[in-house]
C-alpha cells in the first residue's frame, strides 16, 4: 500500500499492525490467554478498554489514552505529506477509521498451552471488503468531482476523496467466509505476556484483505 498517497493514496493504513497496541501482561498463573487476546482486539478495534486495562494493570483511562495516542501519531504520519489538510479533515478521517474498526468481526477460541509456557490462540475472523472496494470508490468520487469542475488534487479535494470513499466503503460493507488464524501469546524477558507485531499484522491482514 502506498503510504505516500499516490495512485491509491486514499487507502487508510493505520489499521495494520503499526497502529495496534498489543501491550503486555504480567499477571500470575493461571493465565487466560484467550481472554487476553480478546481484550487486546476489543480495545484496538471496538474501543472497549476495561478488560484490556485489567490485564495490563493500568486504569481504563490510561489504556484508552495509550491506544488513542498511537492512533493519533500514525494518522499524523500518514497525512504529513498532504499540505493544507485541516484539523477538521484529520478529525473526520480519524472518526471514519474508528467506524471501520467497529465493523471488525472476530471470535477468540480456546487457547492451548505450549511446552515453553506460551499459548496458541485461534482467532476466527469474518473478513470485510473495505479495502477491496475503496479504490473503486476513490475513482468514482474523483471522476464525480472532475465532472463538476472541482479539483481533487488540492488539499480540500483530497480530503473529500479520502473521506467520501471511506464513507461509501463503510456503507457498502460485506463479509466473506470465516477464516481462522493461529497466534501466539508469549512471555518476554520480564515475564510479561504479549502478542508479536507479526501476529497482529496477520490478524489485521485477515480482517481487511486487499
Short mmCIF file of C-alpha atoms in Angstrom, two decimals:
data_model
loop_
_atom_site.label_atom_id
_atom_site.label_comp_id
_atom_site.label_asym_id
_atom_site.label_seq_id
_atom_site.Cartn_x
_atom_site.Cartn_y
_atom_site.Cartn_z
CA UNK A 1 0.00 0.00 0.00
CA UNK A 2 1.36 3.41 -0.92
CA UNK A 3 1.86 5.42 2.23
CA UNK A 4 2.67 8.47 0.10
CA UNK A 5 -0.91 8.51 -1.19
CA UNK A 6 -0.06 8.38 -4.88
CA UNK A 7 -2.07 6.12 -7.17
CA UNK A 8 -4.06 4.53 -4.35
CA UNK A 9 -3.42 7.25 -1.85
CA UNK A 10 -6.83 7.13 -0.21
CA UNK A 11 -6.30 3.67 1.28
CA UNK A 12 -6.05 4.17 5.05
CA UNK A 13 -3.22 2.12 6.52
CA UNK A 14 -3.41 2.67 10.23
CA UNK A 15 -5.49 -0.45 10.75
CA UNK A 16 -2.36 -2.52 10.21
CA UNK A 17 -0.12 -3.72 12.96
CA UNK A 18 1.80 -0.47 13.30
CA UNK A 19 -1.36 1.10 14.63
CA UNK A 20 -2.22 -1.68 17.04
CA UNK A 21 -1.10 -1.86 20.64
CA UNK A 22 -0.62 -5.45 21.78
CA UNK A 23 0.80 -4.43 25.15
CA UNK A 24 1.96 -6.91 27.74
CA UNK A 25 0.57 -8.57 30.81
CA UNK A 26 2.42 -9.80 33.83
CA UNK A 27 -0.39 -11.44 35.74
CA UNK A 28 0.30 -14.60 37.71
CA UNK A 29 -0.79 -18.05 36.54
CA UNK A 30 -3.20 -19.38 35.56
CA UNK A 31 -3.08 -17.02 32.63
CA UNK A 32 -6.17 -16.62 30.47
CA UNK A 33 -4.52 -16.25 27.07
CA UNK A 34 -7.83 -16.30 25.19
CA UNK A 35 -9.27 -13.58 27.39
CA UNK A 36 -6.12 -11.53 26.95
CA UNK A 37 -6.23 -11.77 23.15
CA UNK A 38 -9.90 -10.80 23.13
CA UNK A 39 -9.16 -7.81 25.36
CA UNK A 40 -6.42 -6.62 23.01
CA UNK A 41 -8.68 -6.88 19.97
CA UNK A 42 -11.64 -5.29 21.74
CA UNK A 43 -9.50 -2.34 22.84
CA UNK A 44 -7.91 -1.78 19.44
CA UNK A 45 -10.93 -2.37 17.23
CA UNK A 46 -14.07 -1.76 19.29
CA UNK A 47 -12.87 0.87 21.75
CA UNK A 48 -13.61 -1.34 24.76
CA UNK A 49 -10.81 -0.82 27.25
CA UNK A 50 -11.92 -2.24 30.60
CA UNK A 51 -10.72 -5.83 30.17
CA UNK A 52 -7.54 -4.74 28.44
CA UNK A 53 -6.77 -2.34 31.28
CA UNK A 54 -7.30 -5.14 33.77
CA UNK A 55 -4.77 -7.40 32.03
CA UNK A 56 -2.31 -4.54 31.81
CA UNK A 57 -2.86 -3.48 35.44
CA UNK A 58 -3.48 0.09 34.37
CA UNK A 59 -6.51 2.34 34.55
CA UNK A 60 -9.15 2.35 31.82
CA UNK A 61 -8.28 5.99 31.17
CA UNK A 62 -4.61 5.15 30.70
CA UNK A 63 -5.44 2.24 28.40
CA UNK A 64 -7.66 4.48 26.28
CA UNK A 65 -5.03 7.20 26.17
CA UNK A 66 -2.29 4.72 25.23
CA UNK A 67 -4.14 3.45 22.18
CA UNK A 68 -5.55 6.80 21.10
CA UNK A 69 -2.10 8.40 21.22
CA UNK A 70 -0.78 5.66 18.96
CA UNK A 71 -3.64 6.20 16.52
CA UNK A 72 -3.12 9.98 16.53
CA UNK A 73 0.61 9.60 15.90
CA UNK A 74 0.06 7.33 12.93
CA UNK A 75 -2.66 9.49 11.44
CA UNK A 76 -0.30 12.46 11.61
CA UNK A 77 2.45 10.41 9.95
CA UNK A 78 0.14 9.18 7.19
CA UNK A 79 -1.18 12.62 6.38
CA UNK A 80 2.05 14.57 6.87
CA UNK A 81 2.68 14.85 3.11
CA UNK A 82 -0.74 16.38 2.47
CA UNK A 83 -0.11 20.13 2.61
CA UNK A 84 -3.03 22.17 3.83
CA UNK A 85 -5.20 19.37 5.20
CA UNK A 86 -7.18 20.90 8.02
CA UNK A 87 -7.55 19.59 11.55
CA UNK A 88 -11.24 19.18 10.77
CA UNK A 89 -10.33 16.91 7.86
CA UNK A 90 -7.96 14.88 10.04
CA UNK A 91 -10.63 14.53 12.70
CA UNK A 92 -13.11 13.27 10.10
CA UNK A 93 -10.53 10.75 8.92
CA UNK A 94 -9.95 9.53 12.49
CA UNK A 95 -13.68 9.20 13.06
CA UNK A 96 -14.13 7.13 9.90
CA UNK A 97 -11.23 4.87 10.87
CA UNK A 98 -12.86 4.29 14.25
CA UNK A 99 -16.12 3.48 12.47
CA UNK A 100 -14.29 0.98 10.25
CA UNK A 101 -12.70 -0.62 13.31
CA UNK A 102 -16.07 -1.28 14.87
CA UNK A 103 -17.11 -3.29 11.80
CA UNK A 104 -14.49 -5.94 12.54
CA UNK A 105 -15.96 -9.33 13.49
CA UNK A 106 -13.92 -11.96 15.28
CA UNK A 107 -14.23 -14.71 17.85
CA UNK A 108 -11.37 -15.88 20.04
CA UNK A 109 -11.21 -19.63 20.63
CA UNK A 110 -9.77 -21.80 23.38
CA UNK A 111 -6.05 -21.32 23.98
CA UNK A 112 -3.66 -24.25 24.18
CA UNK A 113 -0.54 -24.02 26.30
CA UNK A 114 2.79 -24.94 24.72
CA UNK A 115 5.68 -26.64 26.48
CA UNK A 116 7.54 -23.32 26.72
CA UNK A 117 4.57 -21.78 28.58
CA UNK A 118 3.48 -19.78 25.57
CA UNK A 119 -0.05 -20.19 24.21
CA UNK A 120 -1.53 -20.85 20.79
CA UNK A 121 -4.80 -18.99 20.38
CA UNK A 122 -7.18 -19.39 17.43
CA UNK A 123 -9.00 -16.29 16.20
CA UNK A 124 -11.90 -16.80 13.81
CA UNK A 125 -12.44 -13.75 11.61
CA UNK A 126 -15.07 -12.62 9.12
CA UNK A 127 -13.03 -10.63 6.57
CA UNK A 128 -14.54 -7.33 5.40
CA UNK A 129 -14.36 -5.99 1.86
CA UNK A 130 -13.47 -2.39 2.70
CA UNK A 131 -10.00 -2.33 1.15
CA UNK A 132 -11.28 -4.29 -1.83
CA UNK A 133 -13.88 -1.63 -2.69
CA UNK A 134 -12.10 1.51 -1.54
CA UNK A 135 -10.04 2.02 -4.69
CA UNK A 136 -13.14 1.90 -6.90
CA UNK A 137 -14.95 4.33 -4.61
CA UNK A 138 -11.92 6.63 -4.81
CA UNK A 139 -12.03 6.56 -8.60
CA UNK A 140 -15.77 7.21 -8.60
CA UNK A 141 -15.53 10.20 -6.27
CA UNK A 142 -12.60 11.63 -8.23
CA UNK A 143 -14.50 11.39 -11.52
CA UNK A 144 -17.59 12.95 -9.97
CA UNK A 145 -15.54 15.89 -8.73
CA UNK A 146 -13.87 16.38 -12.11
CA UNK A 147 -17.24 16.31 -13.87
CA UNK A 148 -18.40 19.06 -11.51
CA UNK A 149 -15.33 21.18 -12.23
CA UNK A 150 -13.73 20.51 -8.86
CA UNK A 151 -10.04 19.75 -8.35
CA UNK A 152 -9.38 16.53 -6.40
CA UNK A 153 -5.64 17.28 -6.21
CA UNK A 154 -5.96 20.17 -3.76
CA UNK A 155 -5.86 19.57 0.00
CA UNK A 156 -9.59 20.19 0.20
CA UNK A 157 -10.23 17.94 -2.79
CA UNK A 158 -8.06 15.17 -1.41
CA UNK A 159 -9.88 15.32 1.90
CA UNK A 160 -13.20 14.92 0.13
CA UNK A 161 -11.97 11.98 -1.97
CA UNK A 162 -10.48 10.31 1.09
CA UNK A 163 -13.45 10.70 3.42
CA UNK A 164 -16.21 10.16 0.85
CA UNK A 165 -14.52 6.98 -0.41
CA UNK A 166 -14.24 5.67 3.13
CA UNK A 167 -17.87 6.53 3.84
CA UNK A 168 -19.06 4.63 0.76
CA UNK A 169 -16.90 1.64 1.64
CA UNK A 170 -18.34 1.57 5.17
CA UNK A 171 -21.92 1.92 3.97
CA UNK A 172 -21.49 -0.91 1.47
CA UNK A 173 -19.54 -3.29 3.68
CA UNK A 174 -19.92 -7.03 3.27
CA UNK A 175 -18.24 -10.03 4.86
CA UNK A 176 -16.52 -13.07 3.40
CA UNK A 177 -16.48 -16.59 4.77
CA UNK A 178 -14.85 -17.08 8.15
CA UNK A 179 -11.13 -17.70 8.37
CA UNK A 180 -9.21 -18.88 11.42
CA UNK A 181 -5.69 -17.73 12.20
CA UNK A 182 -3.44 -19.01 14.96
CA UNK A 183 -1.47 -16.52 17.01
CA UNK A 184 1.00 -16.93 19.86
CA UNK A 185 0.87 -15.27 23.26
CA UNK A 186 4.32 -15.47 24.81
CA UNK A 187 6.29 -14.03 27.70
CA UNK A 188 9.09 -11.56 27.28
CA UNK A 189 12.27 -11.43 29.35
CA UNK A 190 10.41 -9.82 32.25
CA UNK A 191 7.72 -12.49 32.25
CA UNK A 192 5.00 -10.25 30.78
CA UNK A 193 2.74 -11.81 28.16
CA UNK A 194 2.20 -10.14 24.81
CA UNK A 195 1.42 -10.63 21.12
CA UNK A 196 4.05 -10.13 18.43
CA UNK A 197 3.79 -7.47 15.76
CA UNK A 198 3.80 -10.23 13.15
CA UNK A 199 0.74 -11.87 14.68
CA UNK A 200 -1.08 -8.56 14.99
CA UNK A 201 -0.28 -7.99 11.32
CA UNK A 202 -1.67 -11.43 10.48
CA UNK A 203 -4.94 -10.59 12.21
CA UNK A 204 -5.19 -7.20 10.50
CA UNK A 205 -4.47 -8.64 7.06
CA UNK A 206 -7.11 -11.32 7.53
CA UNK A 207 -9.70 -8.84 8.77
CA UNK A 208 -9.21 -6.44 5.86
CA UNK A 209 -7.74 -8.26 2.84
CA UNK A 210 -6.62 -6.23 -0.14
#
